[in-house]
PDB file of C-alpha atoms in Angstrom:
ATOM      1  CA  MET A   1     -14.089   7.276   8.927  1.00 60.00           C
ATOM      2  CA  ASN A   2     -11.393   9.454  10.455  1.00 87.00           C
ATOM      3  CA  ASP A   3      -8.496  10.773   8.446  1.00 94.00           C
ATOM      4  CA  VAL A   4      -5.037   9.313   9.024  1.00 95.00           C
ATOM      5  CA  LEU A   5      -2.915  11.981  10.672  1.00 97.00           C
ATOM      6  CA  VAL A   6       0.577  12.539   9.301  1.00 97.00           C
ATOM      7  CA  VAL A   7       3.061  14.922  10.913  1.00 98.00           C
ATOM      8  CA  ALA A   8       5.999  16.658   9.242  1.00 98.00           C
ATOM      9  CA  ALA A   9       8.823  19.049  10.004  1.00 98.00           C
ATOM     10  CA  ALA A  10       9.647  22.136   8.010  1.00 98.00           C
ATOM     11  CA  LEU A  11      13.260  21.789   9.123  1.00 98.00           C
ATOM     12  CA  VAL A  12      15.035  25.141   8.943  1.00 98.00           C
ATOM     13  CA  ASP A  13      18.478  26.383   9.906  1.00 97.00           C
ATOM     14  CA  ASP A  14      17.171  28.874  12.502  1.00 95.00           C
ATOM     15  CA  LEU A  15      13.676  29.123  13.965  1.00 95.00           C
ATOM     16  CA  ASP A  16      14.078  32.864  14.566  1.00 93.00           C
ATOM     17  CA  ASP A  17      15.406  33.725  11.097  1.00 92.00           C
ATOM     18  CA  PRO A  18      14.944  30.794   8.681  1.00 95.00           C
ATOM     19  CA  ARG A  19      17.153  31.016   5.593  1.00 94.00           C
ATOM     20  CA  LEU A  20      17.468  27.315   4.678  1.00 97.00           C
ATOM     21  CA  LEU A  21      14.758  24.648   4.362  1.00 98.00           C
ATOM     22  CA  LEU A  22      15.521  20.916   4.339  1.00 98.00           C
ATOM     23  CA  ALA A  23      13.908  18.872   1.566  1.00 98.00           C
ATOM     24  CA  ALA A  24      14.024  15.064   1.495  1.00 98.00           C
ATOM     25  CA  ARG A  25      13.895  13.141  -1.812  1.00 97.00           C
ATOM     26  CA  ARG A  26      11.751  10.003  -1.767  1.00 96.00           C
ATOM     27  CA  ALA A  27      13.393   6.729  -2.736  1.00 94.00           C
ATOM     28  CA  THR A  28      10.232   4.638  -2.221  1.00 88.00           C
ATOM     29  CA  PRO A  29       7.616   3.773  -3.274  1.00 88.00           C
ATOM     30  CA  ALA A  30       8.385   3.837  -6.990  1.00 89.00           C
ATOM     31  CA  SER A  31       5.387   6.093  -7.688  1.00 89.00           C
ATOM     32  CA  LEU A  32       6.906   8.826  -5.468  1.00 90.00           C
ATOM     33  CA  ALA A  33      10.616   8.206  -6.059  1.00 93.00           C
ATOM     34  CA  GLY A  34      12.529  11.306  -7.093  1.00 95.00           C
ATOM     35  CA  ARG A  35       9.976  13.730  -5.650  1.00 97.00           C
ATOM     36  CA  TRP A  36      10.742  15.872  -2.610  1.00 98.00           C
ATOM     37  CA  GLU A  37       8.869  16.127   0.682  1.00 97.00           C
ATOM     38  CA  PHE A  38       9.036  17.164   4.293  1.00 97.00           C
ATOM     39  CA  PRO A  39      10.399  14.519   6.672  1.00 97.00           C
ATOM     40  CA  GLY A  40       7.797  12.986   8.959  1.00 97.00           C
ATOM     41  CA  GLY A  41       5.225  10.234   9.048  1.00 96.00           C
ATOM     42  CA  LYS A  42       2.066   8.780  10.533  1.00 97.00           C
ATOM     43  CA  VAL A  43       1.002   9.260  14.129  1.00 98.00           C
ATOM     44  CA  GLU A  44       0.802   5.877  15.864  1.00 96.00           C
ATOM     45  CA  PRO A  45      -1.990   4.972  18.314  1.00 94.00           C
ATOM     46  CA  GLY A  46      -1.298   6.466  21.740  1.00 95.00           C
ATOM     47  CA  GLU A  47       1.142   9.094  20.427  1.00 97.00           C
ATOM     48  CA  THR A  48       0.633  12.819  20.472  1.00 97.00           C
ATOM     49  CA  PRO A  49       1.395  14.490  17.135  1.00 98.00           C
ATOM     50  CA  GLU A  50       4.478  16.157  18.628  1.00 97.00           C
ATOM     51  CA  LEU A  51       5.885  12.893  20.026  1.00 98.00           C
ATOM     52  CA  ALA A  52       5.229  11.199  16.686  1.00 98.00           C
ATOM     53  CA  LEU A  53       7.128  13.959  14.888  1.00 98.00           C
ATOM     54  CA  HIS A  54      10.138  13.629  17.193  1.00 98.00           C
ATOM     55  CA  ARG A  55      10.110   9.829  16.650  1.00 98.00           C
ATOM     56  CA  GLU A  56       9.763  10.108  12.879  1.00 97.00           C
ATOM     57  CA  ILE A  57      12.600  12.643  12.564  1.00 98.00           C
ATOM     58  CA  ARG A  58      14.861  10.453  14.711  1.00 97.00           C
ATOM     59  CA  GLU A  59      14.036   7.414  12.537  1.00 97.00           C
ATOM     60  CA  GLU A  60      14.263   9.172   9.158  1.00 96.00           C
ATOM     61  CA  LEU A  61      17.122  11.629   9.725  1.00 98.00           C
ATOM     62  CA  GLY A  62      18.920  10.463  12.883  1.00 97.00           C
ATOM     63  CA  VAL A  63      18.694  13.843  14.619  1.00 98.00           C
ATOM     64  CA  ARG A  64      16.980  15.427  17.589  1.00 98.00           C
ATOM     65  CA  VAL A  65      14.931  18.531  16.800  1.00 98.00           C
ATOM     66  CA  GLY A  66      13.315  21.387  18.626  1.00 97.00           C
ATOM     67  CA  LEU A  67       9.851  22.310  17.449  1.00 97.00           C
ATOM     68  CA  GLY A  68       8.755  25.841  16.671  1.00 97.00           C
ATOM     69  CA  VAL A  69       5.330  27.084  15.667  1.00 96.00           C
ATOM     70  CA  GLU A  70       2.874  24.974  13.737  1.00 97.00           C
ATOM     71  CA  LEU A  71       2.032  26.152  10.223  1.00 96.00           C
ATOM     72  CA  LEU A  72      -1.729  25.855  10.257  1.00 96.00           C
ATOM     73  CA  GLY A  73      -3.421  24.543   7.151  1.00 95.00           C
ATOM     74  CA  PRO A  74      -6.873  25.243   5.693  1.00 94.00           C
ATOM     75  CA  ASP A  75      -8.434  21.887   6.673  1.00 90.00           C
ATOM     76  CA  ALA A  76      -9.190  22.375  10.417  1.00 88.00           C
ATOM     77  CA  GLY A  77      -5.567  23.441  10.903  1.00 93.00           C
ATOM     78  CA  ALA A  78      -4.181  20.569   8.830  1.00 96.00           C
ATOM     79  CA  TRP A  79      -3.139  20.176   5.190  1.00 97.00           C
ATOM     80  CA  ARG A  80      -5.029  17.696   2.998  1.00 96.00           C
ATOM     81  CA  LEU A  81      -2.575  15.237   1.410  1.00 94.00           C
ATOM     82  CA  ALA A  82      -5.028  12.898  -0.279  1.00 91.00           C
ATOM     83  CA  GLU A  83      -8.400  11.383   0.414  1.00 92.00           C
ATOM     84  CA  GLY A  84      -8.198  10.003   3.957  1.00 95.00           C
ATOM     85  CA  TYR A  85      -4.874  11.697   4.860  1.00 96.00           C
ATOM     86  CA  VAL A  86      -4.167  15.045   6.513  1.00 97.00           C
ATOM     87  CA  MET A  87      -0.847  16.480   7.662  1.00 97.00           C
ATOM     88  CA  ARG A  88       0.168  18.864  10.399  1.00 98.00           C
ATOM     89  CA  VAL A  89       3.455  20.741   9.880  1.00 98.00           C
ATOM     90  CA  TRP A  90       5.753  22.336  12.440  1.00 98.00           C
ATOM     91  CA  PHE A  91       8.807  24.494  11.969  1.00 97.00           C
ATOM     92  CA  ALA A  92      11.764  22.685  13.527  1.00 98.00           C
ATOM     93  CA  GLU A  93      15.509  23.063  13.889  1.00 98.00           C
ATOM     94  CA  VAL A  94      18.211  20.492  14.553  1.00 98.00           C
ATOM     95  CA  LEU A  95      19.355  20.415  18.173  1.00 97.00           C
ATOM     96  CA  ASP A  96      21.655  17.407  17.995  1.00 97.00           C
ATOM     97  CA  GLY A  97      23.206  15.520  15.081  1.00 97.00           C
ATOM     98  CA  VAL A  98      23.539  15.990  11.347  1.00 97.00           C
ATOM     99  CA  PRO A  99      20.553  14.960   9.190  1.00 97.00           C
ATOM    100  CA  GLU A 100      21.144  11.889   7.019  1.00 97.00           C
ATOM    101  CA  PRO A 101      18.672  10.072   4.730  1.00 96.00           C
ATOM    102  CA  LEU A 102      18.246   6.877   6.779  1.00 94.00           C
ATOM    103  CA  VAL A 103      14.925   5.470   5.516  1.00 89.00           C
ATOM    104  CA  GLU A 104      12.580   6.231   2.614  1.00 90.00           C
ATOM    105  CA  HIS A 105      14.853   8.989   1.255  1.00 95.00           C
ATOM    106  CA  ASP A 106      18.001   8.882  -0.867  1.00 96.00           C
ATOM    107  CA  GLU A 107      19.016  12.541  -0.663  1.00 97.00           C
ATOM    108  CA  LEU A 108      18.587  15.551   1.584  1.00 98.00           C
ATOM    109  CA  ARG A 109      19.085  19.093   0.384  1.00 98.00           C
ATOM    110  CA  TRP A 110      19.183  22.409   2.255  1.00 98.00           C
ATOM    111  CA  LEU A 111      17.377  24.838  -0.034  1.00 98.00           C
ATOM    112  CA  PRO A 112      18.384  28.511   0.297  1.00 97.00           C
ATOM    113  CA  ASP A 113      15.852  31.262   0.858  1.00 93.00           C
ATOM    114  CA  GLY A 114      14.178  32.174  -2.429  1.00 92.00           C
ATOM    115  CA  GLN A 115      14.801  28.682  -3.862  1.00 96.00           C
ATOM    116  CA  TRP A 116      12.472  26.645  -1.692  1.00 97.00           C
ATOM    117  CA  LEU A 117      10.326  25.686  -4.701  1.00 97.00           C
ATOM    118  CA  ASP A 118      13.290  24.766  -6.913  1.00 97.00           C
ATOM    119  CA  VAL A 119      12.895  20.990  -6.460  1.00 98.00           C
ATOM    120  CA  PRO A 120       9.957  18.859  -7.650  1.00 98.00           C
ATOM    121  CA  TRP A 121       7.980  18.628  -4.407  1.00 98.00           C
ATOM    122  CA  LEU A 122       5.146  16.141  -4.014  1.00 96.00           C
ATOM    123  CA  ASP A 123       2.014  17.868  -5.305  1.00 95.00           C
ATOM    124  CA  ALA A 124       0.396  18.010  -1.851  1.00 95.00           C
ATOM    125  CA  ASP A 125       3.501  19.698  -0.389  1.00 97.00           C
ATOM    126  CA  VAL A 126       3.669  22.586  -2.899  1.00 97.00           C
ATOM    127  CA  PRO A 127       0.971  24.715  -1.183  1.00 97.00           C
ATOM    128  CA  ILE A 128       2.708  24.093   2.144  1.00 97.00           C
ATOM    129  CA  VAL A 129       6.051  25.333   0.792  1.00 97.00           C
ATOM    130  CA  GLU A 130       4.279  28.393  -0.639  1.00 97.00           C
ATOM    131  CA  ALA A 131       2.659  29.065   2.754  1.00 96.00           C
ATOM    132  CA  LEU A 132       6.050  28.644   4.480  1.00 96.00           C
ATOM    133  CA  GLU A 133       7.546  31.242   2.134  1.00 95.00           C
ATOM    134  CA  ARG A 134       4.737  33.713   2.893  1.00 94.00           C
ATOM    135  CA  PHE A 135       5.021  33.069   6.631  1.00 93.00           C
ATOM    136  CA  VAL A 136       8.800  33.548   6.689  1.00 91.00           C
ATOM    137  CA  ALA A 137       8.604  36.672   4.490  1.00 89.00           C
ATOM    138  CA  ALA A 138       6.510  38.298   7.224  1.00 87.00           C
ATOM    139  CA  PHE A 139       9.175  37.766   9.933  1.00 76.00           C
ATOM    140  CA  PRO A 140      10.263  41.075  11.527  1.00 67.00           C
ATOM    141  CA  SER A 141      13.860  40.430  10.400  1.00 68.00           C
ATOM    142  CA  ARG A 142      12.606  40.418   6.778  1.00 61.00           C
ATOM    143  CA  THR A 143      10.246  43.380   6.922  1.00 62.00           C
ATOM    144  CA  GLY A 144      12.026  46.001   8.976  1.00 61.00           C
ATOM    145  CA  PRO A 145      15.387  47.329  10.070  1.00 58.00           C
ATOM    146  CA  SER A 146      17.560  44.992  12.097  1.00 48.00           C
TER     147      SER A 146
END
């Protein structure tokens, strides 16, 4: 059986020099309520992962985003969420609109650099946040003179 593909956005304030990361707090289901995650969702039949991500972000946050690089995971480029579920994650920035928690979330929070792990992320998202921190720390703007 094939894994269900989920797509998510690591929504940052600036693709070239990310300082803020958007976290979304789950409102449902009850077993996940109060935990934080990346906005996104399942890829529907006939959709490319990128089109699914644009649709999901529009539905969940009410904004239009531009996608940056994909943060490749250890499971054939994806991140294992649970048995039967894998997730692909892209950096993204808002192009139009202001993010609002429209469905499945009751709060959004822009986390400042150095505090990206300061909310109780879903367990499967913690290694992704850690990888995002390592990736961003290696940006030229962080490692050398400006």
